[in-house]
Coordinates of C-alpha atoms in Angstrom, one line a residue:
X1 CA -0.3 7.1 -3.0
X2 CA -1.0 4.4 -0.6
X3 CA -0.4 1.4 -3.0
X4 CA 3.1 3.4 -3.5
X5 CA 3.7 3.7 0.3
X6 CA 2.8 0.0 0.1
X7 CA 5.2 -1.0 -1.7
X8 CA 7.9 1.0 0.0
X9 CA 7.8 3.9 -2.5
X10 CA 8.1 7.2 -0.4
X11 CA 8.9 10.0 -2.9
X12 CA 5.9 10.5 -4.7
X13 CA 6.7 13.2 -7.1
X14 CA 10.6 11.3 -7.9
X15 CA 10.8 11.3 -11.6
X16 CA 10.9 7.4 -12.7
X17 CA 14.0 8.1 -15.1
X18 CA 16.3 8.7 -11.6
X19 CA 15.4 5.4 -9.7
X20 CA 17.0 2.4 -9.5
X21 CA 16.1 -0.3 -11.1
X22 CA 14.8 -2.1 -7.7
X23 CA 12.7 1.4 -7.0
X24 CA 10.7 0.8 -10.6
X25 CA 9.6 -2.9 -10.5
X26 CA 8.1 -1.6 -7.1
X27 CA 6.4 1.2 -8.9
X28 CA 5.3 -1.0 -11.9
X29 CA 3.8 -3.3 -8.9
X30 CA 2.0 -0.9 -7.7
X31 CA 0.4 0.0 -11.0
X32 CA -0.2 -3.3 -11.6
X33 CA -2.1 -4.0 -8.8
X34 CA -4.3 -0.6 -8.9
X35 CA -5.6 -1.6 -12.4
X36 CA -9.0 -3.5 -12.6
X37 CA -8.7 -6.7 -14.0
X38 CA -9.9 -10.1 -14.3
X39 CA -5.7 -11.5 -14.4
X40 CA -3.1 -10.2 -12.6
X41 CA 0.5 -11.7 -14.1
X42 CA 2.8 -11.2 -11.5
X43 CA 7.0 -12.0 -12.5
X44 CA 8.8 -12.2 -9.6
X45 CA 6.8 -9.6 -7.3
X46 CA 8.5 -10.3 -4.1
X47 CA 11.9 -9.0 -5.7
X48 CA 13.1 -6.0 -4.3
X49 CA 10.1 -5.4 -1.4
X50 CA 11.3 -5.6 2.1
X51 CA 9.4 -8.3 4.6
X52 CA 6.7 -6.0 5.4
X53 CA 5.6 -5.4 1.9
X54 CA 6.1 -9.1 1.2
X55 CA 3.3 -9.7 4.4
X56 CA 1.1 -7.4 2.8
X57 CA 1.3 -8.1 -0.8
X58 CA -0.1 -12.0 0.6
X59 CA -2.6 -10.2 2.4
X60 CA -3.6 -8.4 -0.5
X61 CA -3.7 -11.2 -3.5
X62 CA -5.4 -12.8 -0.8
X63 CA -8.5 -10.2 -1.3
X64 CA -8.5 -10.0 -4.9
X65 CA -11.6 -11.6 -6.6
X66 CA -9.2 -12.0 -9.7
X67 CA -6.9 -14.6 -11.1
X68 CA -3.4 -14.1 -10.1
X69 CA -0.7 -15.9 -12.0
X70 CA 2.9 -15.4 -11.3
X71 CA 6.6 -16.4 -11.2
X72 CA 8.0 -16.3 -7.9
X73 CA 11.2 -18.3 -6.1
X74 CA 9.7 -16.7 -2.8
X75 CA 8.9 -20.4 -1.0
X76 CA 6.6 -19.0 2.0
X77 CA 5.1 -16.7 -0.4
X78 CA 4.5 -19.9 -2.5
X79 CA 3.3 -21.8 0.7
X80 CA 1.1 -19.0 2.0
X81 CA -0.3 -17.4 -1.3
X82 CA -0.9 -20.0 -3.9
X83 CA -3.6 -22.9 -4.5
X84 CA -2.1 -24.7 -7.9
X85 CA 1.6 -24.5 -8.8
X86 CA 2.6 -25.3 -12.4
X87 CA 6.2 -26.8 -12.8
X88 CA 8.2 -26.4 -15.8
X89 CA 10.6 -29.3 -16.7
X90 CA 12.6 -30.0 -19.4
X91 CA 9.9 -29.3 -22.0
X92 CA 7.4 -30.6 -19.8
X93 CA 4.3 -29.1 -17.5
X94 CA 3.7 -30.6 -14.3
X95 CA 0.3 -29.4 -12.8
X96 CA -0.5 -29.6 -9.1
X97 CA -3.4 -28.4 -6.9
X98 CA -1.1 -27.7 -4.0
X99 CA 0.7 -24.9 -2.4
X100 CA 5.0 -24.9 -1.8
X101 CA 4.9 -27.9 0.8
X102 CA 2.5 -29.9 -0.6
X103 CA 3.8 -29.5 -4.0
X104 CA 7.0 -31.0 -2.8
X105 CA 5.3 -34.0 -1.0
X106 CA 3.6 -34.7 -4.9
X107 CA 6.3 -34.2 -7.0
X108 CA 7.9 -36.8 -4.9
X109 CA 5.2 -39.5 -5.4
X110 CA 5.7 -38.4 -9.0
X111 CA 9.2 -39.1 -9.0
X112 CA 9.1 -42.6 -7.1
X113 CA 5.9 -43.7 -9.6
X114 CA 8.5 -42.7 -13.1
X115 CA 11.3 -44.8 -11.0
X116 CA 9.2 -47.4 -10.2
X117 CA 7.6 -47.5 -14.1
X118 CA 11.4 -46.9 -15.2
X119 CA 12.1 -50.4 -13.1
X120 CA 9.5 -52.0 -14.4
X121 CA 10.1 -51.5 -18.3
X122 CA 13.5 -52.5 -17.8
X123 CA 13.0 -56.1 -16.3
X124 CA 10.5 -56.3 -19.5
X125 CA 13.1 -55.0 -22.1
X126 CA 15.4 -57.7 -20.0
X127 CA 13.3 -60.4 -20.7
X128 CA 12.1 -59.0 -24.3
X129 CA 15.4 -58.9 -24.9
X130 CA 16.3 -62.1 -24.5
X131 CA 13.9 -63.3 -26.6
X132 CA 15.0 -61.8 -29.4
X133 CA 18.4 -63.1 -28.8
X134 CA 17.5 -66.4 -29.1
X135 CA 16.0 -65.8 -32.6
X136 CA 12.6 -66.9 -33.6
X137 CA 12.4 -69.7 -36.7
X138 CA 8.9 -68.5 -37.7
X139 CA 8.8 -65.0 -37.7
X140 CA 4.8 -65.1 -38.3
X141 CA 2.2 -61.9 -37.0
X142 CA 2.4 -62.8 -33.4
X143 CA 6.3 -62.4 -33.8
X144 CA 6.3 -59.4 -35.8
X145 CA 4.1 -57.6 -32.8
X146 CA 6.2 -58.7 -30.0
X147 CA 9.5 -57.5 -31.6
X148 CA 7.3 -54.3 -32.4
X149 CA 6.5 -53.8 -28.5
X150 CA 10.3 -54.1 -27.7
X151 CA 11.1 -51.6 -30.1
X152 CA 9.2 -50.0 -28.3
X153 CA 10.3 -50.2 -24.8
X154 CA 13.8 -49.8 -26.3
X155 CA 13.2 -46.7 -27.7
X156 CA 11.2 -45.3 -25.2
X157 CA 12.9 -43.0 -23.0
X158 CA 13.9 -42.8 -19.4
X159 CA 12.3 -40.5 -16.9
X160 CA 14.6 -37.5 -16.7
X161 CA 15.3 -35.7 -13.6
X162 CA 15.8 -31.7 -12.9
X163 CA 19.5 -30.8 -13.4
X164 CA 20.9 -29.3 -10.2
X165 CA 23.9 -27.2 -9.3
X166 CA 26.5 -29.0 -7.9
X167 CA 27.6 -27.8 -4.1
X168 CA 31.2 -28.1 -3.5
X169 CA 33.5 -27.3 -0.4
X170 CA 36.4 -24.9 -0.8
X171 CA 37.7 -21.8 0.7
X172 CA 41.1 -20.1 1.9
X173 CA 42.0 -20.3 5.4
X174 CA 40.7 -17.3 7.8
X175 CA 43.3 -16.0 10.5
X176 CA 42.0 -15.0 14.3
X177 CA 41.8 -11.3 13.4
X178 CA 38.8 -11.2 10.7
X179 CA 36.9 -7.6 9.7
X180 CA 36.4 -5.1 13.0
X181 CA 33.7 -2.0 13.0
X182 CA 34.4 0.2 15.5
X183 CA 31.8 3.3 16.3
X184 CA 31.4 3.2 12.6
X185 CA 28.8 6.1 11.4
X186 CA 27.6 6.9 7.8
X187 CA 25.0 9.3 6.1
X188 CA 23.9 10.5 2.8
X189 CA 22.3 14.2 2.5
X190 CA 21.8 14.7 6.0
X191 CA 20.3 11.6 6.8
X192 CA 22.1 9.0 8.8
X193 CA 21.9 5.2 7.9
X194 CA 24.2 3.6 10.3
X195 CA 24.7 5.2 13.4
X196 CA 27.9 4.7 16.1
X197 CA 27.8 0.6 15.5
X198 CA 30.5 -1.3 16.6
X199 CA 30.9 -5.0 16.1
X200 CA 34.1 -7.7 15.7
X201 CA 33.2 -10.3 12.9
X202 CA 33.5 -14.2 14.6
X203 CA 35.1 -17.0 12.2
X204 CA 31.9 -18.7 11.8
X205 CA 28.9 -15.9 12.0
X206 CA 25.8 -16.3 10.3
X207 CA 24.5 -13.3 10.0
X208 CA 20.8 -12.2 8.0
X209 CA 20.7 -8.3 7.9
X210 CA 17.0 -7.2 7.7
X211 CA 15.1 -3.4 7.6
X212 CA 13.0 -1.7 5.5
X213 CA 13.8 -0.4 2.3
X214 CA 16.5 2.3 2.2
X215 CA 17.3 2.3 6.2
X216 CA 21.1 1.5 5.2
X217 CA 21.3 -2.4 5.4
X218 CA 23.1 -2.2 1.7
X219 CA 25.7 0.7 3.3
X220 CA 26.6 -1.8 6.3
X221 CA 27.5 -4.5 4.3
X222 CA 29.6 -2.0 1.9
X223 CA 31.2 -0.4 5.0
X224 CA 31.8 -3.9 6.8
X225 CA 33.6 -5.0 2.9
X226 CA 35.8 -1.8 2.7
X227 CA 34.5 -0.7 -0.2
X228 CA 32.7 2.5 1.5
X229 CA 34.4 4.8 3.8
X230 CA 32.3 5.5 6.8
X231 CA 32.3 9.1 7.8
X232 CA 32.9 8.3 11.3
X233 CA 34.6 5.3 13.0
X234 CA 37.4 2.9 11.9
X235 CA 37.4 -0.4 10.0
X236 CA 39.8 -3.2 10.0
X237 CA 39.9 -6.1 8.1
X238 CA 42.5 -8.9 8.7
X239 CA 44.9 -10.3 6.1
X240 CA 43.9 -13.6 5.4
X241 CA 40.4 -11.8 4.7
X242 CA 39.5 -12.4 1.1
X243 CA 35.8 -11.5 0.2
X244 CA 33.7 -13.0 -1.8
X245 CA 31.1 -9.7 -2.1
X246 CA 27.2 -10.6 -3.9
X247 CA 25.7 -7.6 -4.7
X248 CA 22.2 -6.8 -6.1
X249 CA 22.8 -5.7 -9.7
X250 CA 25.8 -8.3 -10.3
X251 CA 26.8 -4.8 -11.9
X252 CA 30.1 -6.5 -12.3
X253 CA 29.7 -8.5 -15.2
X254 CA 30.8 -7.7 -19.1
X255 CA 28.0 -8.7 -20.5
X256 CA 30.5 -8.3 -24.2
X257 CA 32.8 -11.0 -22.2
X258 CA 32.0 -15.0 -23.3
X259 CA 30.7 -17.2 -20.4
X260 CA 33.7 -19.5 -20.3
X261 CA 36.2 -15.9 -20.6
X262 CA 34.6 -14.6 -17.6
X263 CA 35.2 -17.3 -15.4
X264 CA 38.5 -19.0 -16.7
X265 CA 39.6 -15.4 -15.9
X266 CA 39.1 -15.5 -12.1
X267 CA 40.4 -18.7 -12.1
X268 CA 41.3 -21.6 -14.7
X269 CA 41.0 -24.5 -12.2
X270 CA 39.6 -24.8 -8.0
X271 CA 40.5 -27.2 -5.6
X272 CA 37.9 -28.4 -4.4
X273 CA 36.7 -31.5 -1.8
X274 CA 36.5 -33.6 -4.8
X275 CA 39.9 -32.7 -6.1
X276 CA 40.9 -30.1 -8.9
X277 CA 38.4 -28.8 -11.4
X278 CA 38.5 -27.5 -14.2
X279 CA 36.8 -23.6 -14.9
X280 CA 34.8 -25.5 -17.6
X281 CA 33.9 -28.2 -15.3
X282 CA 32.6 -25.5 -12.8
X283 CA 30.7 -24.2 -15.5
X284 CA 29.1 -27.5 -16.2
X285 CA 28.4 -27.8 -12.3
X286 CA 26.4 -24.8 -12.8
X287 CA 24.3 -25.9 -15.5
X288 CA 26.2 -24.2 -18.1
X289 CA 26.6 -27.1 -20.6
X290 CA 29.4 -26.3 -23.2
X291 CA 27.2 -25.0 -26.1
X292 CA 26.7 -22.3 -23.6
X293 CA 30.5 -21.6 -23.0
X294 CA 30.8 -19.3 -25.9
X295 CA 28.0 -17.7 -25.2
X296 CA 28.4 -13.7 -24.9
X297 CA 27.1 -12.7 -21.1
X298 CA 24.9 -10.2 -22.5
X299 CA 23.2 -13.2 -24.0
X300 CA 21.6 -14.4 -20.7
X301 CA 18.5 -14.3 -19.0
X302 CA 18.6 -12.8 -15.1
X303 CA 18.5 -15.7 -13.4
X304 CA 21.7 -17.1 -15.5
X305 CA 24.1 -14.1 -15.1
X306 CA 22.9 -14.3 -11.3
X307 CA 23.9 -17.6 -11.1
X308 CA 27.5 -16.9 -13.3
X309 CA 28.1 -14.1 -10.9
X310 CA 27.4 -16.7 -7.9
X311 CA 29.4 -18.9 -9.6
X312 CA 32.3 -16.4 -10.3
X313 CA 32.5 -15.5 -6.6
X314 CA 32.9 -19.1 -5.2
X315 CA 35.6 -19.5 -7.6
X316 CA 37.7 -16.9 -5.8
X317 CA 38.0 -19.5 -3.1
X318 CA 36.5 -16.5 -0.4
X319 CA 36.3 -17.4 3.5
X320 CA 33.7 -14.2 3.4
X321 CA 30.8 -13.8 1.8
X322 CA 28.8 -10.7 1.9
X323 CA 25.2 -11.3 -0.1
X324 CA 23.3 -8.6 -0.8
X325 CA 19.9 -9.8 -2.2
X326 CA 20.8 -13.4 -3.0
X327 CA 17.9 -14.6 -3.7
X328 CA 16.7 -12.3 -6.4
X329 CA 16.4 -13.9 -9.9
X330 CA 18.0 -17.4 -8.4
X331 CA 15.8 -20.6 -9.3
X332 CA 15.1 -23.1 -5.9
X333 CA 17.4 -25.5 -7.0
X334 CA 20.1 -22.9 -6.9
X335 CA 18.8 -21.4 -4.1
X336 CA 18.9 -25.1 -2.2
X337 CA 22.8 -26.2 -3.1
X338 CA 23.5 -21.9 -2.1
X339 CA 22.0 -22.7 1.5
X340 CA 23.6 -26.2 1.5
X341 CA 26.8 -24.9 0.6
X342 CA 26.7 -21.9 3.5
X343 CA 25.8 -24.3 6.0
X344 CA 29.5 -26.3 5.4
X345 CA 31.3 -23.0 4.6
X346 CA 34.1 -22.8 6.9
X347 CA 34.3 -18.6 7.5
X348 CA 31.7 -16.1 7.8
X349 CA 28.7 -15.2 5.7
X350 CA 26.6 -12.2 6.0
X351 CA 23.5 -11.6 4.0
X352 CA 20.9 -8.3 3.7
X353 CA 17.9 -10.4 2.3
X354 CA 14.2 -10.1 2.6
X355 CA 13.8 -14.0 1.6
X356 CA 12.3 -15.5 5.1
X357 CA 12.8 -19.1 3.9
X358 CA 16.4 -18.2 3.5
X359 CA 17.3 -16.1 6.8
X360 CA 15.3 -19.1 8.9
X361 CA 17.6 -21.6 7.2
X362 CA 20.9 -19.7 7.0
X363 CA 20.9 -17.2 9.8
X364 CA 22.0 -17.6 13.5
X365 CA 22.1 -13.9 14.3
X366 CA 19.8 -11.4 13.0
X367 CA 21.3 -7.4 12.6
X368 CA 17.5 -5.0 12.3
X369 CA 18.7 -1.7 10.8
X370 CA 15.7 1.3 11.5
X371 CA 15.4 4.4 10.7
X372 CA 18.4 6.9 12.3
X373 CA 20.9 4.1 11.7
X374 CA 20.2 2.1 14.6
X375 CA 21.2 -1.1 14.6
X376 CA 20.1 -3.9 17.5
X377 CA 21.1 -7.5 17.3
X378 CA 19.3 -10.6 17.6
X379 CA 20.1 -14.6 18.5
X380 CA 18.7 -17.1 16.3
X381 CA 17.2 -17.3 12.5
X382 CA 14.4 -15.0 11.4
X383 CA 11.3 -16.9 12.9
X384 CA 13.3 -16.2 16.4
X385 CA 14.0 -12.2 15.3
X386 CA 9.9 -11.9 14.3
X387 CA 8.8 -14.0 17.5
X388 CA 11.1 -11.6 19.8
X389 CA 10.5 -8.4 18.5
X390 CA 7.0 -9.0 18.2
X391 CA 7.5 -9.5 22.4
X392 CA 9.5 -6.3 22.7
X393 CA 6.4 -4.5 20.8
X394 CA 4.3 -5.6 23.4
X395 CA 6.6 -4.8 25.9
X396 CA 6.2 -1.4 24.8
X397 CA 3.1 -1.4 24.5
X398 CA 2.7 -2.5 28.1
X399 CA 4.8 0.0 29.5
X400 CA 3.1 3.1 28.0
X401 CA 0.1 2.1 29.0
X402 CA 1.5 1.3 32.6
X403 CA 2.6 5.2 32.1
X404 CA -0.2 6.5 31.3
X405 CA -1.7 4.9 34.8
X406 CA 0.9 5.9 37.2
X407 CA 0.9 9.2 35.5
X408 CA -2.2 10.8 34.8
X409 CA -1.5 13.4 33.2
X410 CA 0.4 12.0 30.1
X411 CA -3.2 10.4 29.3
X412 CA -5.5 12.1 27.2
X413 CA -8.8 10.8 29.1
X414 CA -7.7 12.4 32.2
X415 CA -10.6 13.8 34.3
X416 CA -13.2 11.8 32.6
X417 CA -15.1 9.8 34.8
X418 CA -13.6 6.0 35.2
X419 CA -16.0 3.4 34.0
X420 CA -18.0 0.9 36.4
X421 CA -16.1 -2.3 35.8
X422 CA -18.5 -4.6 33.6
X423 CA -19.9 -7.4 35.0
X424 CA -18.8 -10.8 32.7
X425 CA -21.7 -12.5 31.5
X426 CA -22.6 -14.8 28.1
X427 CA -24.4 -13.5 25.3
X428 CA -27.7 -15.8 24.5
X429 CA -25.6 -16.6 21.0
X430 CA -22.4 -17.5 23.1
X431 CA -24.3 -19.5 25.5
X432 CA -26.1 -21.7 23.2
X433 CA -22.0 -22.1 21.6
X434 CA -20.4 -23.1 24.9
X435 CA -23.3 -25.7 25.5
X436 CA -23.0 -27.4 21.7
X437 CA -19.1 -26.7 21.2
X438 CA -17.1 -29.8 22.5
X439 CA -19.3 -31.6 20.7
X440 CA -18.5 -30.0 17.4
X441 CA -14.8 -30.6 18.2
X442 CA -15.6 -34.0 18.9
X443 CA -17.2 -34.2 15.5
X444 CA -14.4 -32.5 13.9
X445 CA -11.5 -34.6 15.4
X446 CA -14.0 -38.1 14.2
X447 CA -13.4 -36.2 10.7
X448 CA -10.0 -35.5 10.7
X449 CA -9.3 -39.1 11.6
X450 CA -11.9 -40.1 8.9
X451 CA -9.5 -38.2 6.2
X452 CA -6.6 -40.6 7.5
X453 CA -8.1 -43.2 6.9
X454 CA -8.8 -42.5 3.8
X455 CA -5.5 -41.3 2.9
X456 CA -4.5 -45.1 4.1
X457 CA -6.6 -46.5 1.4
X458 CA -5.9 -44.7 -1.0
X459 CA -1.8 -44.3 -1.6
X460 CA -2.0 -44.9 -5.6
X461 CA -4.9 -42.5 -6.6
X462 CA -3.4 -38.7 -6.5
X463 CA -6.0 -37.4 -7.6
X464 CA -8.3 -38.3 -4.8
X465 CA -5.7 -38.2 -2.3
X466 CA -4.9 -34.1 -2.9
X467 CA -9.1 -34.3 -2.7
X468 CA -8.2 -35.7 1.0
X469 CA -5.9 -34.0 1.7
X470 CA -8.2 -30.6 1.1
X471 CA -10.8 -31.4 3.2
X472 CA -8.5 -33.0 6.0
X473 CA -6.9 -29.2 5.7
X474 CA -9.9 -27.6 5.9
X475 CA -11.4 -29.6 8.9
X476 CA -7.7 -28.9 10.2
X477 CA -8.3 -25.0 9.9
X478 CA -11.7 -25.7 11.3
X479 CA -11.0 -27.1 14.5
X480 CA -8.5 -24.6 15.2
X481 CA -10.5 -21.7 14.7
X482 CA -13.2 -23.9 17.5
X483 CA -10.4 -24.7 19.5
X484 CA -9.3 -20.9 20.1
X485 CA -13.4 -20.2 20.7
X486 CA -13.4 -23.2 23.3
X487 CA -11.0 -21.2 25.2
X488 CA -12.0 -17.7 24.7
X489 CA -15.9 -19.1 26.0
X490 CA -14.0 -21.5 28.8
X491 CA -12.1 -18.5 30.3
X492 CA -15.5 -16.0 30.5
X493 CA -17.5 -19.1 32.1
X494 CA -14.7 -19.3 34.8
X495 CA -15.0 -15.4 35.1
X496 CA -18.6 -15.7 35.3
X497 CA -18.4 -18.6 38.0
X498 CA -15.9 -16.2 40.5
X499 CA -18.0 -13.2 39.9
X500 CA -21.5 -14.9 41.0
X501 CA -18.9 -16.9 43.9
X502 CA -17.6 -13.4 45.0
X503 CA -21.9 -12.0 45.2
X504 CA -22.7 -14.6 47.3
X505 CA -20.0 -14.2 49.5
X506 CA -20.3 -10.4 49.8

């Protein structure tokens, strides 16, 4: 019961049959995770959990004196949960002892080292070339071996890169009137998920819609679209308003429809920045190549017929776009060009996603849906919205407690006897560590700069830079733990200096 509440599973006797399909991935988590094993295999286990679940399934895989092996697109899950990534490319595995960020720093040096060995082979073939061109009157062993070893560099191929969608700029033009909520209420079965929220839509709003599982963030994007009817309130929505609407399921698509069918449908060519192209050009964009064109939807894995139905959108040239779970099922690549394209999209964008890699680099307004169908606003990206409402927790926090002072009879400890202020003194362990501890930092800072050095020296060997790098992260993680002690045992000598200075003067 608590792994279920865990993962955002409430309704412990539901019968499995009735839930969505979102509702039992979390349940099949959950099982997951609650049987003893040596090797958890994890596919895509942030999909479908809200933020808070995602904070404490790191927390958890964390703990577990297992192996954990998974597939996830969830980049701060990747950064903050993982100590090896393995890379799959083109028929190729790429192995790296890194988490997200330093994963990206490596593939890099692996991608100037095949350019620079790519360079290399071709001023030999060049000059091998050449040779052979001339012709050779003798044609004895050593000839033979040398027209071998161009063969060779001929026929050896060129370091391939990763296939990315390609972003393009196009939308229809958005009038000053775009999509009004005004006191706009809806509830299923007696419980309310938005409650009396009004709000006008600006041209160029970047919104990330956040809440736990189930508060309503889904409902306020389908009310906001038109396509639910709230039971209280009005909604308008201008007439140059066309709406490009991601949902979770991409429900929408015939999987008995062909690739190509699907989207010459919506639209058989798109004017784009880089002039008109074609629906099978689009296709190609999106790393359909044309054997796939005739393939039959059905025929695709998850992440494909997330990315057709992506696709399909953007070809109805929208000046609003509504995402509901983006990120589920989409590969980084496709997740990068998505968040590229957003940030040049002339018209408004509203997204309900858990993903806190995308909200910090989409969002410039954050809408937190709770329970009761309130809704309160917050400016900036996600890493503002955590930052702030951690503060406003605080606030509380402070207040209450401030209540409970002023007014003692709201506190449960009333008429027990106050306690005698303790005087602040060290501990014979925390004064032999305030003596010795700038010197350990001092030590720890010689390391650090140690590592650098190192890392100077050593540019060409991977291998023992990611050693480097390792330890430099580790001393890192080591002088900031001694750091936040220096001030902890700083701040209690000071307080132990004005006690003794306020004894002597009493």
């Amino acid at each position: 019961q608590t792994m279920l509440n865990r993962v955002g599973i409430d309704d412990h006797g539901a019968l499995v049959g009735t839930m969505s399909g979102g509702q039992r991935k979390r349940v099949a988590l959950a099982a997951a995770l609650l049987t003893p094993a040596e090797v958890y295999v994890l596919d895509e286990p942030t999909n479908h959990l809200d933020t808070e679940a995602v904070v404490w399934l790191e927390g958890y895989i964390a703990s577990l004196r297992a192996a954990v092996v998974m597939v996830t697109h969830d980049r701060y899950f990747l950064e903050r949960s993982v100590n090896r990534i393995v890379e799959l490319s083109r028929g190729c595995v790429y192995n790296y002892e890194a988490n997200y960020s330093r994963y990206l720093e490596l593939k890099s040096q692996r991608a100037e080292y095949d350019q620079a060995s790519e360079r290399k082979r071709q001023s030999l073939l060049r000059v091998e070339y050449q040779w052979i061109m001339r012709g050779v009157r003798a044609r004895g062993t050593k000839s033979k071996d040398r027209i071998e070893r161009y063969e060779q560099l001929r026929d050896r191929e060129a370091p391939s890169s990763d296939a990315s969608v390609a972003s393009f700029a196009v939308s229809s033009r958005l009038g000053r009137r775009t999509i009004e909520l005004d006191g706009v209420s809806k509830g299923y079965g007696g419980k309310t998920v938005v409650s009396d929220f009004t709000y006008n839509f600006l041209r160029d709003d970047r919104i990330g819609i956040v809440g736990r599982n189930g508060v309503g963030k889904s409902t306020l994007l389908g009310i906001a679209s038109g396509t639910i009817a709230p039971d209280a309130g009005s909604v308008f929505i201008g007439e140059t308003v066309k709406i490009g609407y991601f949902t979770q399921e991409s429900r929408e698509l015939p999987l008995d429809r062909t690739v190509y069918s699907y989207v010459y449908d919506i639209a058989d060519e798109l004017d784009t920045s880089e002039g008109k192209l074609s629906a099978s050009m689009m296709l190609e964009r999106f790393l359909f190549p044309p054997a796939m064109h005739s393939a039959k939807i059905g025929s695709l894995s998850g992440g494909e017929r997330r990315r057709l139905f992506l696709l399909g959108i953007l070809m109805g040239a929208p000046n609003v776009l509504f995402l509901d779970e983006p990120t589920n099922d989409l590969d980084i690549e496709t997740l990068t060009v998505l968040e590229d394209y957003i940030s040049t999209f002339p018209g408004i964008v509203a997204a309900v996603s858990h993903d806190r890699y995308f909200l910090d680099k989409v969002a410039r307004e954050i809408f937190e849906v709770s329970d009761g169908g309130v809704i309160r606003r917050f400016t900036g990206n996600f890493a503002d919205y955590r930052e702030k409402s951690a503060d406003a927790a605080k606030a509380g926090a402070s207040a209450h407690k401030a209540a409970d002072t002023q007014y003692p009879e709201n506190n449960s400890d009333r008429g027990r006897r106050p306690e005698r202020e303790k005087k602040p003194k060290f501990t014979f362990a925390e004064q032999r560590e305030y003596d010795s501890i700038e010197d350990d930092i001092a030590a720890l800072e010689g390391k650090i700069a140690d590592c650098d050095a190192r890392t100077a020296k050593n540019q060409s060997d991977f291998v023992q830079l990611n050693e480097i790098y390792n330890q430099k992260e580790a001393f890192e993680a080591e002088l900031e733990a001694k750091t936040e002690r220096w001030l902890y045992l700083s701040e209690l000598a000071e307080k132990i200096a004005a006690a003794e200075k306020t004894k002597r003067t009493d």
